[in-house]
Structures are given as structure tokens and as C-alpha cells.
Amino acid sequence: AMDKLRSRVAQTFLARGATTIAVTSSLGDEGKALTAFGLASSLTLAGFKTLLLDFDLRSPALHPHAGVPNQDGVCELLTGAVDHRRAMIVLANGLHFVPAGALSEDARAPAVGDRLAGLIAALAQQFDCVVLH
């Protein structure tokens, strides 16, 4: 199913120049984390240099799928506390992953608008595809 989704995403969006894909929903417990992780992994295995970002800052769920701790990540990138090289983890399958990190009041304000757009744009320059959870 993930490979079929990857094929559809690659043909419909990536082939037309899109580089960022968001897996989102207003409801919880719908499988967003599993879908985002599966899609990003499938894109990586298909040869796309892929970055997966966990933007579920209140309830991070991707780090268990990746088998890594939820340490320095998106929150710390937004506040400038860490460099992207420190926050980014390369998983065994070649997928690049940034966990959510520790939510703080300092991370809430820059989690929208220009700071967020700038962060995603800067990270996207290094990848064929960025998957946001």
C-alpha cells in the first residue's frame, strides 16, 4: 500500500516539481504517523533523497517508528538552539529524519509564518522530497 501511495505521489506531485508533502488531519489516531513514515521510507527506497520531519510538536509519534529518541529536533531548529546537522538522523534505510524535539514556549511562536517557511525551504534544498508529519 505504501509503495502504491509513493508511486501516486511521485507521479502526481514530485514529477511536476513539488518537493514538500504534508500528511495531516484535524483528527487524531487516524494513522498519520504510520503513513508519513511509510511514505518517506518508500520514497527513500525508490531512490528519492528524502527528509521526514515530525511537526507534531505536542504529541510526537514518529521517533518510535524510527527507533530513535525524541531529542534535539524541530523545536530546537525553530528556536535556533541546534544546527540542522545535529538534529538530523540518518536511519539504516537511508531516510533522513528530524524528530519533534522538546516543545517549549520559545518554539511555539516560530512554529508558524516566515520562520517555519524559511526552515522548511532551507532543509528542502538538500533533498528531492520533504515529508511533513
mmCIF file of C-alpha atoms in Angstrom, residues 5-122:
data_model
loop_
_atom_site.group_PDB
_atom_site.id
_atom_site.type_symbol
_atom_site.label_atom_id
_atom_site.label_comp_id
_atom_site.label_asym_id
_atom_site.label_seq_id
_atom_site.Cartn_x
_atom_site.Cartn_y
_atom_site.Cartn_z
ATOM 1 C CA LEU A 5 0.931 5.651 -2.397
ATOM 2 C CA ARG A 6 4.575 6.526 -3.168
ATOM 3 C CA SER A 7 4.020 5.833 -6.853
ATOM 4 C CA ARG A 8 0.944 8.059 -6.916
ATOM 5 C CA VAL A 9 2.733 10.863 -5.033
ATOM 6 C CA ALA A 10 5.806 10.633 -7.272
ATOM 7 C CA GLN A 11 3.768 10.697 -10.484
ATOM 8 C CA THR A 12 1.251 13.308 -9.391
ATOM 9 C CA PHE A 13 3.358 15.729 -7.379
ATOM 10 C CA LEU A 14 7.110 15.105 -7.488
ATOM 11 C CA ALA A 15 7.186 14.731 -11.275
ATOM 12 C CA ARG A 16 5.591 18.190 -11.509
ATOM 13 C CA GLY A 17 8.193 19.879 -9.300
ATOM 14 C CA ALA A 18 6.639 19.647 -5.840
ATOM 15 C CA THR A 19 9.169 18.876 -3.125
ATOM 16 C CA THR A 20 7.169 19.051 0.111
ATOM 17 C CA ILE A 21 4.352 16.705 1.099
ATOM 18 C CA ALA A 22 2.307 17.127 4.281
ATOM 19 C CA VAL A 23 0.498 14.224 5.912
ATOM 20 C CA THR A 24 -2.105 15.906 8.092
ATOM 21 C CA SER A 25 -5.587 15.692 9.534
ATOM 22 C CA SER A 26 -7.596 17.588 12.108
ATOM 23 C CA LEU A 27 -8.374 14.356 13.958
ATOM 24 C CA GLY A 28 -6.041 12.208 15.996
ATOM 25 C CA ASP A 29 -5.443 8.486 15.760
ATOM 26 C CA GLU A 30 -6.005 8.221 12.005
ATOM 27 C CA GLY A 31 -2.607 6.773 11.117
ATOM 28 C CA LYS A 32 -0.802 9.937 10.064
ATOM 29 C CA ALA A 33 2.476 8.935 11.707
ATOM 30 C CA LEU A 34 2.474 5.476 10.139
ATOM 31 C CA THR A 35 1.517 6.914 6.743
ATOM 32 C CA ALA A 36 4.174 9.642 6.877
ATOM 33 C CA PHE A 37 6.874 7.208 7.974
ATOM 34 C CA GLY A 38 5.850 4.571 5.431
ATOM 35 C CA LEU A 39 5.640 7.076 2.573
ATOM 36 C CA ALA A 40 9.009 8.649 3.412
ATOM 37 C CA SER A 41 10.654 5.225 3.710
ATOM 38 C CA SER A 42 9.161 4.089 0.397
ATOM 39 C CA LEU A 43 10.345 7.270 -1.341
ATOM 40 C CA THR A 44 13.848 6.697 0.054
ATOM 41 C CA LEU A 45 13.935 3.076 -1.104
ATOM 42 C CA ALA A 46 12.751 4.208 -4.570
ATOM 43 C CA GLY A 47 15.824 6.443 -4.864
ATOM 44 C CA PHE A 48 14.489 9.818 -3.718
ATOM 45 C CA LYS A 49 16.696 11.605 -1.202
ATOM 46 C CA THR A 50 14.013 12.115 1.427
ATOM 47 C CA LEU A 51 13.713 14.044 4.677
ATOM 48 C CA LEU A 52 10.978 13.260 7.209
ATOM 49 C CA LEU A 53 10.130 15.990 9.734
ATOM 50 C CA ASP A 54 7.963 15.373 12.797
ATOM 51 C CA PHE A 55 5.939 18.570 13.157
ATOM 52 C CA ASP A 56 3.541 17.037 15.653
ATOM 53 C CA LEU A 57 5.165 19.114 18.361
ATOM 54 C CA ARG A 58 2.573 18.421 21.084
ATOM 55 C CA SER A 59 2.319 14.652 20.570
ATOM 56 C CA PRO A 60 5.393 13.443 18.679
ATOM 57 C CA ALA A 61 4.818 9.982 17.255
ATOM 58 C CA LEU A 62 7.457 9.333 14.603
ATOM 59 C CA HIS A 63 10.526 8.653 16.741
ATOM 60 C CA PRO A 64 9.249 5.206 17.879
ATOM 61 C CA HIS A 65 8.736 4.230 14.203
ATOM 62 C CA ALA A 66 12.303 5.371 13.510
ATOM 63 C CA GLY A 67 13.657 3.616 16.591
ATOM 64 C CA VAL A 68 15.356 6.750 17.918
ATOM 65 C CA PRO A 69 14.787 9.002 20.950
ATOM 66 C CA ASN A 70 12.862 12.247 20.659
ATOM 67 C CA GLN A 71 15.776 14.561 21.327
ATOM 68 C CA ASP A 72 17.056 17.667 19.524
ATOM 69 C CA GLY A 73 14.688 18.218 16.633
ATOM 70 C CA VAL A 74 12.211 20.577 15.014
ATOM 71 C CA CYS A 75 11.574 22.617 18.186
ATOM 72 C CA GLU A 76 15.282 23.198 18.678
ATOM 73 C CA LEU A 77 15.714 24.110 14.999
ATOM 74 C CA LEU A 78 12.897 26.660 15.264
ATOM 75 C CA THR A 79 14.491 28.316 18.289
ATOM 76 C CA GLY A 80 17.995 28.189 16.839
ATOM 77 C CA ALA A 81 19.239 26.052 19.736
ATOM 78 C CA VAL A 82 20.789 23.488 17.360
ATOM 79 C CA ASP A 83 22.062 23.286 13.817
ATOM 80 C CA HIS A 84 20.232 21.032 11.334
ATOM 81 C CA ARG A 85 23.251 18.703 11.182
ATOM 82 C CA ARG A 86 22.847 17.969 14.894
ATOM 83 C CA ALA A 87 19.085 17.424 14.698
ATOM 84 C CA MET A 88 19.077 15.245 11.563
ATOM 85 C CA ILE A 89 19.380 11.480 11.949
ATOM 86 C CA VAL A 90 20.116 9.173 9.011
ATOM 87 C CA LEU A 91 18.246 5.902 9.520
ATOM 88 C CA ALA A 92 19.515 2.494 8.387
ATOM 89 C CA ASN A 93 17.387 2.596 5.210
ATOM 90 C CA GLY A 94 18.903 5.972 4.219
ATOM 91 C CA LEU A 95 15.910 8.077 5.264
ATOM 92 C CA HIS A 96 16.869 11.388 6.871
ATOM 93 C CA PHE A 97 14.738 12.126 9.936
ATOM 94 C CA VAL A 98 14.285 15.049 12.321
ATOM 95 C CA PRO A 99 12.247 14.249 15.453
ATOM 96 C CA ALA A 100 9.915 16.823 17.026
ATOM 97 C CA GLY A 101 12.178 17.624 19.950
ATOM 98 C CA ALA A 102 11.044 19.205 23.214
ATOM 99 C CA LEU A 103 8.163 21.642 22.913
ATOM 100 C CA SER A 104 8.758 24.913 24.739
ATOM 101 C CA GLU A 105 7.180 28.359 24.775
ATOM 102 C CA ASP A 106 10.173 29.573 22.755
ATOM 103 C CA ALA A 107 9.348 27.093 19.976
ATOM 104 C CA ARG A 108 5.633 27.946 19.735
ATOM 105 C CA ALA A 109 5.953 31.410 18.168
ATOM 106 C CA PRO A 110 8.332 30.490 15.321
ATOM 107 C CA ALA A 111 6.297 27.339 14.526
ATOM 108 C CA VAL A 112 4.243 29.382 12.039
ATOM 109 C CA GLY A 113 4.895 32.019 9.422
ATOM 110 C CA ASP A 114 8.195 33.119 7.951
ATOM 111 C CA ARG A 115 10.464 31.292 10.406
ATOM 112 C CA LEU A 116 8.731 27.976 9.673
ATOM 113 C CA ALA A 117 8.652 28.564 5.918
ATOM 114 C CA GLY A 118 12.334 29.523 5.961
ATOM 115 C CA LEU A 119 13.295 26.409 7.902
ATOM 116 C CA ILE A 120 11.428 24.093 5.533
ATOM 117 C CA ALA A 121 12.822 25.888 2.469
ATOM 118 C CA ALA A 122 16.401 25.695 3.764
#
